[in-house]
mmCIF file of C-alpha atoms in Angstrom:
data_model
loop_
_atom_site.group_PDB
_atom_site.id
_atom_site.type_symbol
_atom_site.label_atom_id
_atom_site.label_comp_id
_atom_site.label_asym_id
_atom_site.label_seq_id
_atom_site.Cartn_x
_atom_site.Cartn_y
_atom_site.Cartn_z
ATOM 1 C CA UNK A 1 35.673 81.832 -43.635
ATOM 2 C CA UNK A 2 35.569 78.205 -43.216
ATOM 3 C CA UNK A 3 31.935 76.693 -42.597
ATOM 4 C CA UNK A 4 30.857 75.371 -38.960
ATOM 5 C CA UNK A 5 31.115 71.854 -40.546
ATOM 6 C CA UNK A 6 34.657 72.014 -41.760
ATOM 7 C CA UNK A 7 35.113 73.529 -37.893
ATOM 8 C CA UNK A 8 33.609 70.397 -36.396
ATOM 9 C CA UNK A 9 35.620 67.815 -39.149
ATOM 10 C CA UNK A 10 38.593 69.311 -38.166
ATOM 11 C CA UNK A 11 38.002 69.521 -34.582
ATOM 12 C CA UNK A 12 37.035 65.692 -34.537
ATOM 13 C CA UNK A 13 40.400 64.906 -36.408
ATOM 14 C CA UNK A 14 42.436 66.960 -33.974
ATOM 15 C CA UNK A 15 40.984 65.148 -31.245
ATOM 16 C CA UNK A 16 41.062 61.616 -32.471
ATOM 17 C CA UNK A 17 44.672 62.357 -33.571
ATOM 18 C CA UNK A 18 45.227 63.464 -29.775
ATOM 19 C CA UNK A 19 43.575 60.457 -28.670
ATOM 20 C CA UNK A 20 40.933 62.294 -27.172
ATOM 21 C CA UNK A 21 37.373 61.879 -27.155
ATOM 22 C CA UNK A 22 34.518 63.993 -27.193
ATOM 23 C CA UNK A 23 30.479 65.132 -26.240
ATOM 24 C CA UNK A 24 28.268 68.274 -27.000
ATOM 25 C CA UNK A 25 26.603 69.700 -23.951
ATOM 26 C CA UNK A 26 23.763 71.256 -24.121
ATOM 27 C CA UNK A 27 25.661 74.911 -25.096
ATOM 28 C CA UNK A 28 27.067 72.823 -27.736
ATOM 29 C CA UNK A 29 30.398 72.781 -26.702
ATOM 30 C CA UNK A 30 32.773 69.981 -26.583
ATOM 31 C CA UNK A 31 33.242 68.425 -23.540
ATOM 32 C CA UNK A 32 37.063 66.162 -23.665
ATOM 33 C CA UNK A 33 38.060 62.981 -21.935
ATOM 34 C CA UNK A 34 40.942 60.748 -22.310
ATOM 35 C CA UNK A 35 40.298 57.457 -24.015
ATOM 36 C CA UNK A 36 43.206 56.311 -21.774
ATOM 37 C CA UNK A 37 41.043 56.895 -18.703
ATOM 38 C CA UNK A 38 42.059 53.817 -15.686
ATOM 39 C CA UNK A 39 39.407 51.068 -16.043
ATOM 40 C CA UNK A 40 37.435 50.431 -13.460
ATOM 41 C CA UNK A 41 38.676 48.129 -10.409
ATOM 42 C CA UNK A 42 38.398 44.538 -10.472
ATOM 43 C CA UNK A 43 36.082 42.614 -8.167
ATOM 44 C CA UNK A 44 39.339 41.365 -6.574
ATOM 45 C CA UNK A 45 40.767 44.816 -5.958
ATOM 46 C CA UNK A 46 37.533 45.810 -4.587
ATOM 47 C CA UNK A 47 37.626 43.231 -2.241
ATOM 48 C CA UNK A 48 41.353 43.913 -0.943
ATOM 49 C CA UNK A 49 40.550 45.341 2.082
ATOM 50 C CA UNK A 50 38.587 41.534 2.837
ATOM 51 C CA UNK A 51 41.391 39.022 3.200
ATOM 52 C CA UNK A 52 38.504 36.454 3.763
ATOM 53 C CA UNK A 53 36.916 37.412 0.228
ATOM 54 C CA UNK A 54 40.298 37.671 -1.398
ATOM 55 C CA UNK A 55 40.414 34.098 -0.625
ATOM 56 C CA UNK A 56 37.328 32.880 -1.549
ATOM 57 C CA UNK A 57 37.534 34.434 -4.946
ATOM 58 C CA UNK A 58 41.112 33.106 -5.566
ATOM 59 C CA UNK A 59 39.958 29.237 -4.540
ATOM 60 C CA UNK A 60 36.834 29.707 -6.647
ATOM 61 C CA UNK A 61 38.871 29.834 -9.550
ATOM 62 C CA UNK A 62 41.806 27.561 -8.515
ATOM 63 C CA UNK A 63 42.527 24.962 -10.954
ATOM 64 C CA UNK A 64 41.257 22.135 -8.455
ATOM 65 C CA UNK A 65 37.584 23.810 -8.344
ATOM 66 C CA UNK A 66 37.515 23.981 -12.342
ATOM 67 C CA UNK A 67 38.483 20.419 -12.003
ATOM 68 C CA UNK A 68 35.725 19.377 -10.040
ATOM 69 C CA UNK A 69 33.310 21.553 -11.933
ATOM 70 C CA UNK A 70 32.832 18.329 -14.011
ATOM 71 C CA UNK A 71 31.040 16.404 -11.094
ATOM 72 C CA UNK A 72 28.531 19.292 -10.978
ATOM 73 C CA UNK A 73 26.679 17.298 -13.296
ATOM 74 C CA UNK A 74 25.984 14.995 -11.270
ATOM 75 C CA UNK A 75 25.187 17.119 -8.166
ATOM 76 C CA UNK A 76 22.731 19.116 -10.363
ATOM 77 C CA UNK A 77 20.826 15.473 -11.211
ATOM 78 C CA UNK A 78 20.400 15.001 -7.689
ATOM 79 C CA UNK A 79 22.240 11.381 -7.313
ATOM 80 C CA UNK A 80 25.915 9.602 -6.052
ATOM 81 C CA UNK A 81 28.586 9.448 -9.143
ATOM 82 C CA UNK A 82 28.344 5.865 -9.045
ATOM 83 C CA UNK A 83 24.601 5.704 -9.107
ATOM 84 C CA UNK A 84 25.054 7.524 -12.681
ATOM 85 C CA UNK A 85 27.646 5.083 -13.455
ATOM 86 C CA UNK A 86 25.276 2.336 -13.213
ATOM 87 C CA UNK A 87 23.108 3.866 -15.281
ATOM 88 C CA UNK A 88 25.334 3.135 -18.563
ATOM 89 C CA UNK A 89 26.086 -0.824 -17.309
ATOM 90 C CA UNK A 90 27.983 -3.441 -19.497
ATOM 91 C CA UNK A 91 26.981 -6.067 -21.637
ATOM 92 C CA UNK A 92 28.295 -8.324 -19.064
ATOM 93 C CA UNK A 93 26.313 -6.828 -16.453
ATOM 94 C CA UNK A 94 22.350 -6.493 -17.992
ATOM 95 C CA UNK A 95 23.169 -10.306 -19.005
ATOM 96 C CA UNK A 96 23.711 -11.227 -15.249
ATOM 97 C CA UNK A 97 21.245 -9.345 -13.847
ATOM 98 C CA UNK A 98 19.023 -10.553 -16.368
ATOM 99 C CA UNK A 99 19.920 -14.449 -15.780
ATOM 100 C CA UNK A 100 19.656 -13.702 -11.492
ATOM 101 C CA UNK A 101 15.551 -12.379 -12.124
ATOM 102 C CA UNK A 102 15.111 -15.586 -14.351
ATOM 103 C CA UNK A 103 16.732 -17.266 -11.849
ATOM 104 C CA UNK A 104 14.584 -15.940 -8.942
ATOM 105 C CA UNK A 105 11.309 -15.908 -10.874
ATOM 106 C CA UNK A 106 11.419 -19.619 -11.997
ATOM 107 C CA UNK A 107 12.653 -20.780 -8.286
ATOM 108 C CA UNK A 108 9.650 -18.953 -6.802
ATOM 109 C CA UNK A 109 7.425 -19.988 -9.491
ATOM 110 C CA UNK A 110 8.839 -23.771 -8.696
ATOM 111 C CA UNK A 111 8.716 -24.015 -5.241
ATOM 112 C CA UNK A 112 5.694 -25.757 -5.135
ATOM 113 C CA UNK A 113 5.937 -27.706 -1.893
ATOM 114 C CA UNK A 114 7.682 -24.734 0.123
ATOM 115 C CA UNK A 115 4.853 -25.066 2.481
ATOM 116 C CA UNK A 116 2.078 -26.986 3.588
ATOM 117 C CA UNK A 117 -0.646 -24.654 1.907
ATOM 118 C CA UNK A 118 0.947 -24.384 -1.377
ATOM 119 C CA UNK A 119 0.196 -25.816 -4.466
ATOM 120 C CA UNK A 120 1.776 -28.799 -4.092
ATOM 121 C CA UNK A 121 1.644 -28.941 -0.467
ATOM 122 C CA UNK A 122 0.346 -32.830 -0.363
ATOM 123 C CA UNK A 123 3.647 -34.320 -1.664
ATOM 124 C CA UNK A 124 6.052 -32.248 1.225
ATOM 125 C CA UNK A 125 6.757 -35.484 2.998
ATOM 126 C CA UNK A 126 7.578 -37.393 -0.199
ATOM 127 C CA UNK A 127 9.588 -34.435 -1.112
ATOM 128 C CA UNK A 128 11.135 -34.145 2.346
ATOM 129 C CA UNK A 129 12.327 -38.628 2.766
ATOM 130 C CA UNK A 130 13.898 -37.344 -0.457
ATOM 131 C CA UNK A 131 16.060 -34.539 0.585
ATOM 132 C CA UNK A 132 16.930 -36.934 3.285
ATOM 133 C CA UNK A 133 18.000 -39.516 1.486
ATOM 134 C CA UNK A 134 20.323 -36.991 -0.179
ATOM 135 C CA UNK A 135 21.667 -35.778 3.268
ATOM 136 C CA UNK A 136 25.631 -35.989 4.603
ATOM 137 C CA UNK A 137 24.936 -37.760 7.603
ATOM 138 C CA UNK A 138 23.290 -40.466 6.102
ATOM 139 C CA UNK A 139 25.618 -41.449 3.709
ATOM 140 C CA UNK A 140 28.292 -41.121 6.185
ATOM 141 C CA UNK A 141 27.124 -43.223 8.874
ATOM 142 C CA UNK A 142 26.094 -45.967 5.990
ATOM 143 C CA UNK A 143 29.712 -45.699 4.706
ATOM 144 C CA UNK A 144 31.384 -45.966 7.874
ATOM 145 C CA UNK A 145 28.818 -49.411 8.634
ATOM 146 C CA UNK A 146 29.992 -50.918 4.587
ATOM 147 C CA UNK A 147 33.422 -50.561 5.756
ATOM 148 C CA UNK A 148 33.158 -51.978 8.886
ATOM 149 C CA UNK A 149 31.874 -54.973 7.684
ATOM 150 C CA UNK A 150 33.492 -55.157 4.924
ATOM 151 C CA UNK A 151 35.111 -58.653 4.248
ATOM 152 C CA UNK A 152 37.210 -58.298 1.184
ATOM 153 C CA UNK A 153 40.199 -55.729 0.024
ATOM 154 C CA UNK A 154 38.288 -54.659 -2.505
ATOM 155 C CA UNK A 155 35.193 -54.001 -0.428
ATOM 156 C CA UNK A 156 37.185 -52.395 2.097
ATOM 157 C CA UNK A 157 38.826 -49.960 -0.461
ATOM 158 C CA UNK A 158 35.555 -49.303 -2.204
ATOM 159 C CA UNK A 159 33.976 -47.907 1.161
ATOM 160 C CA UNK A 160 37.479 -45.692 2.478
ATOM 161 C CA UNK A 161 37.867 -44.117 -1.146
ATOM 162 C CA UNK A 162 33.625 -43.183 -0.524
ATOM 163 C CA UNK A 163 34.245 -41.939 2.873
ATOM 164 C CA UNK A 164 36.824 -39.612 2.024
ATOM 165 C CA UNK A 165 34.673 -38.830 -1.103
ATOM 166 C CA UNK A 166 32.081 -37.739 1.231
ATOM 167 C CA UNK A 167 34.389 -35.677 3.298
ATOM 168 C CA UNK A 168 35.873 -33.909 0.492
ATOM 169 C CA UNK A 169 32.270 -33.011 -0.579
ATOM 170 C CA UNK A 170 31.394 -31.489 2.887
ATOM 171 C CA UNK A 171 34.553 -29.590 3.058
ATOM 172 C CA UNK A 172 34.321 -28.030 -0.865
ATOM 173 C CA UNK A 173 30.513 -26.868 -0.573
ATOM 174 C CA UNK A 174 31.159 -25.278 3.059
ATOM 175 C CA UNK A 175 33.942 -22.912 1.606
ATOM 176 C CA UNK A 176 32.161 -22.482 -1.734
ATOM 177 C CA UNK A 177 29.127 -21.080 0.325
ATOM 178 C CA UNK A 178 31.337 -19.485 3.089
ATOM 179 C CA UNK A 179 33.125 -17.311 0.160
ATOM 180 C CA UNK A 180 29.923 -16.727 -1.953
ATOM 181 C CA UNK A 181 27.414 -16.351 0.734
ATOM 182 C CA UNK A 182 24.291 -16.511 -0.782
ATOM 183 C CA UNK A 183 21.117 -16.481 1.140
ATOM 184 C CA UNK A 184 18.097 -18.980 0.933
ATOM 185 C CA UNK A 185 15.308 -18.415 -1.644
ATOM 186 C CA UNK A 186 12.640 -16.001 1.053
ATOM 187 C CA UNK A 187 9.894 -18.597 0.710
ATOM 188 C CA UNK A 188 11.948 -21.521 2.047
ATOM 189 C CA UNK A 189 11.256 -22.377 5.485
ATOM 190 C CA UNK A 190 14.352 -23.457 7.658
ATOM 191 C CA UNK A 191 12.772 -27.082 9.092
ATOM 192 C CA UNK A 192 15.680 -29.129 7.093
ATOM 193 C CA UNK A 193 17.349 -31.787 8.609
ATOM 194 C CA UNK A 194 20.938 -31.457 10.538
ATOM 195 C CA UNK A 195 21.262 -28.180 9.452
ATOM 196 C CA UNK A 196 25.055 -26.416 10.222
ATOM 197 C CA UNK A 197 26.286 -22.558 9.813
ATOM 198 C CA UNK A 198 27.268 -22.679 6.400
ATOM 199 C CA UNK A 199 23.524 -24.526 5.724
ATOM 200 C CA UNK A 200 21.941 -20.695 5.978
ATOM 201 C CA UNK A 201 23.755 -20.154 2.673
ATOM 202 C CA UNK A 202 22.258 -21.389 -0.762
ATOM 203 C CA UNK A 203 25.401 -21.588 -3.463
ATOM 204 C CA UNK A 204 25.803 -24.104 -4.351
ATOM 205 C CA UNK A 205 23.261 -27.237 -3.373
ATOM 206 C CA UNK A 206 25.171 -29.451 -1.236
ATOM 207 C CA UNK A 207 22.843 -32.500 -1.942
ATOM 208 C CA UNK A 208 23.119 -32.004 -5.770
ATOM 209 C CA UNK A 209 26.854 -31.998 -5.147
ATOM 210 C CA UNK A 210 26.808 -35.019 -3.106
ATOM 211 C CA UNK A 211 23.667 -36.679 -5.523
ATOM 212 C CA UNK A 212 26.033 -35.938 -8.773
ATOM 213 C CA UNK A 213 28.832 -37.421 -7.301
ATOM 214 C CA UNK A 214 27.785 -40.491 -5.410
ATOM 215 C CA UNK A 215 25.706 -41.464 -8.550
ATOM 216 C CA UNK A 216 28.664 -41.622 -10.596
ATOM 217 C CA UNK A 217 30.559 -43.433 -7.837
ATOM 218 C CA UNK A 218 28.000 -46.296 -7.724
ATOM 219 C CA UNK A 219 27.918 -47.077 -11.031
ATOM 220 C CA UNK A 220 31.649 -47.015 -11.914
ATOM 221 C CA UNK A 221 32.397 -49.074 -8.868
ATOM 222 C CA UNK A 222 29.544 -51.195 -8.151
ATOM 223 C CA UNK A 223 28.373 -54.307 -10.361
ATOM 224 C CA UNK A 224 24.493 -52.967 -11.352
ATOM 225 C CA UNK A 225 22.027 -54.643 -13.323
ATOM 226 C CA UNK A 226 20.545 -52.263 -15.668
ATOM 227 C CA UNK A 227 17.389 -51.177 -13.869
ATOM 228 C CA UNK A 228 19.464 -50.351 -10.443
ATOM 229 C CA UNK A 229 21.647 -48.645 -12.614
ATOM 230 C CA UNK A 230 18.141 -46.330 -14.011
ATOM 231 C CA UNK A 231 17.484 -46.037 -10.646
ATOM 232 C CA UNK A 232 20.544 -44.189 -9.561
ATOM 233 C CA UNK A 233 20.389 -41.732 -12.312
ATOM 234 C CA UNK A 234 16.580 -41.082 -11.662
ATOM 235 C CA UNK A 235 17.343 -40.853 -7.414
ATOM 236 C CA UNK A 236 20.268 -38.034 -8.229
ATOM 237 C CA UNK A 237 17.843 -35.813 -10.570
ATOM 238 C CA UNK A 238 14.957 -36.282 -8.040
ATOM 239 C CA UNK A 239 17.283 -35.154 -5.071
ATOM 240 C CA UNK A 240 18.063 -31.926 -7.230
ATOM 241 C CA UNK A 241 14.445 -31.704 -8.098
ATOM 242 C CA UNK A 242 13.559 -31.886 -4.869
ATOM 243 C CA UNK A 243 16.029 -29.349 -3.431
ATOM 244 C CA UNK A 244 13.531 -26.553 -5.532
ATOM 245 C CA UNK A 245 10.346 -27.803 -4.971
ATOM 246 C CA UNK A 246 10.811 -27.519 -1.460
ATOM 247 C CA UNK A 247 12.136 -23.915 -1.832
ATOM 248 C CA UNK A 248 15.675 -24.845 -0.331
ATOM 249 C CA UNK A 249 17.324 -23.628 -2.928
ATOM 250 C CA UNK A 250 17.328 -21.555 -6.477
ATOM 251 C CA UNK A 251 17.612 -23.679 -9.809
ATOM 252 C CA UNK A 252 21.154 -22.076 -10.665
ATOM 253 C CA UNK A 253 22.227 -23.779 -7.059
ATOM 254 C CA UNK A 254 21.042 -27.058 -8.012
ATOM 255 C CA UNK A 255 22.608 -26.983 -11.411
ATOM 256 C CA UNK A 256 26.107 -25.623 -10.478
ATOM 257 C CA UNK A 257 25.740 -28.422 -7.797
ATOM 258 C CA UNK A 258 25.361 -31.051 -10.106
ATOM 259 C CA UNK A 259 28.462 -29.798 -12.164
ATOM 260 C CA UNK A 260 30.150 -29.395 -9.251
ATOM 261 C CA UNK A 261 29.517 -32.761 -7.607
ATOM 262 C CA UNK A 262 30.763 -33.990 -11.394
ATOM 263 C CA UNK A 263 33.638 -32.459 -11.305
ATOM 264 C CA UNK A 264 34.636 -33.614 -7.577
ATOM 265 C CA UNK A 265 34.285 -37.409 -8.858
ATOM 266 C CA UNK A 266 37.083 -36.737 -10.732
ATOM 267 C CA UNK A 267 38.795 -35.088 -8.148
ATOM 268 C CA UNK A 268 38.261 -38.678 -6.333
ATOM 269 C CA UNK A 269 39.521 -40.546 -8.734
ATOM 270 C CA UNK A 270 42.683 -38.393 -8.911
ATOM 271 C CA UNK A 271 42.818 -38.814 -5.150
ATOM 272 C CA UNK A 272 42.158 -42.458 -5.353
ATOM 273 C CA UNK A 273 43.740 -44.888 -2.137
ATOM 274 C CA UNK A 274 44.512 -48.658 -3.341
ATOM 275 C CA UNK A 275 44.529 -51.399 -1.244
ATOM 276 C CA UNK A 276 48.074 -51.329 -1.244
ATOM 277 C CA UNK A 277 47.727 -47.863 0.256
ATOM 278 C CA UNK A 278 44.875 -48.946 2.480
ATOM 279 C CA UNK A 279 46.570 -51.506 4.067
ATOM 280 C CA UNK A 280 49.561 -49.144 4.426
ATOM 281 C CA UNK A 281 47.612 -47.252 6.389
ATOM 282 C CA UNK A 282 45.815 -49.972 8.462
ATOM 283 C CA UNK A 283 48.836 -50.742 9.768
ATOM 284 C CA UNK A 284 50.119 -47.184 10.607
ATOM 285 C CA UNK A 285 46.651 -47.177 12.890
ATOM 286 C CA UNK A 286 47.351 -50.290 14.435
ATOM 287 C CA UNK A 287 51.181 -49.732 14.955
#
């Protein structure tokens, strides 16, 4: 008679080899179900009967929302996309921003004559018959008087080819500070002289363009003795000096100004009328 144990071996083959599967009770006896049993429903089928569920679920795990389950990252750290962006800036871009706080610290630190109570608030007026001196109008109506009385060819074509200079100056800083549109350092105070729209803007400094560039005029035109000639130079550097003590404008404007008024010299001589050319057009006025 075969032992219980040889029973239950042979009864646990039979039923694995059935692909059955089996539990004691508590009478001990074997209680069958079918390993094949039908799992249990989705959460999908579940929600059949809920077209409005259905739905959900299936654009929950559309391709487009695993997509934008990268920008969760950002959503979870509470800012914009961009705003993480910036926090990984270029080279390029810590050197700039680095240059525009030197750039604002020294101008603040150098406007010493910004106002009356400043540091340097004694020398404002000396500071101020400077920045005239460096003005458009100034030159303009003194050019137009030089070649008005003007009594030579030479003279004459000395004093158009400054006019025009002066002209092309006025036209080349308005659009440079039209496009860039910089404002004013914040401690300037807007009491300048013969001011215009564009003058609300700061890039570049117009009377370190026109300094830079008249300077060189004079003395490549104009017979100098040597201490007139020391004199021009020091005027032009004063005029851009003057442009930051007063708080008009940050140092960057006053430098690219200076290169700027440089470079438009040569843009005169390029442009350069002769007499020839003068009297050319002399006598298209007066025909």
């Amino acid at each position: 008679m075969p032992s219980p144990k040889t029973k239950n071996s042979a009864n646990r083959s039979a039923g694995g080899s059935s692909g059955l599967s089996g539990s004691t009770n508590g009478n001990g006896r074997y209680e069958f179900m079918s390993l094949n049993r039908t799992p249990p429903p989705t959460l999908l089928q579940r929600q059949g009967s809920d077209p409005t569920a259905a739905a959900r679920l299936r654009a929950s795990e559309s391709p487009t929302r695993r997509r934008g389950s990268g920008s969760s990252t950002s959503s979870n750290t509470g800012m914009p996309e961009e705003d993480c962006m910036r926090l990984n800036p270029s080279f390029i871009g810590i050197a700039l921003s680095s240059l525009l706080a030197i750039d604002l610290w020294l101008s603040k630190r150098l406007g010493v004559c910004a106002c009356e109570d400043s540091s340097w608030g004694s020398i404002r007026p000396l500071m101020k018959l400077i920045e005239i001196s460096g003005h458009g109008i100034p030159w303009l109506v003194g050019t137009a008087y030089g070649l008005y009385k003007a009594d030579s060819a030479a003279g004459q074509e000395v004093m158009l080819n400054l006019f025009m200079a002066l002209i092309l100056d006025l036209i080349l800083v308005g659009i440079v500070k039209a496009v860039v549109r910089r404002r004013r350092p914040s401690h300037n105070r807007m009491d300048m002289f013969a001011t215009f729209s564009v003058d609300r803007f700061s890039f570049p400094s117009g009377h370190a363009t026109r300094a830079a560039m008249c300077a060189r005029f004079l003395l490549a035109h104009l017979v100098l003795a040597a201490p007139l000639r020391v004199l021009v130079f020091l005027w032009s550097g004063l005029v851009g000096l003057s442009r930051v003590l007063l708080g008009r404008h940050n140092v960057t404007d006053v430098l690219f100004g200076f290169l700027m008024g440089y470079w438009q010299y040569n843009l005169v001589e390029m442009l350069w009328v002769s007499s020839l050319g003068l009297q050319g057009l002399l006598g298209l006025i007066q025909g």
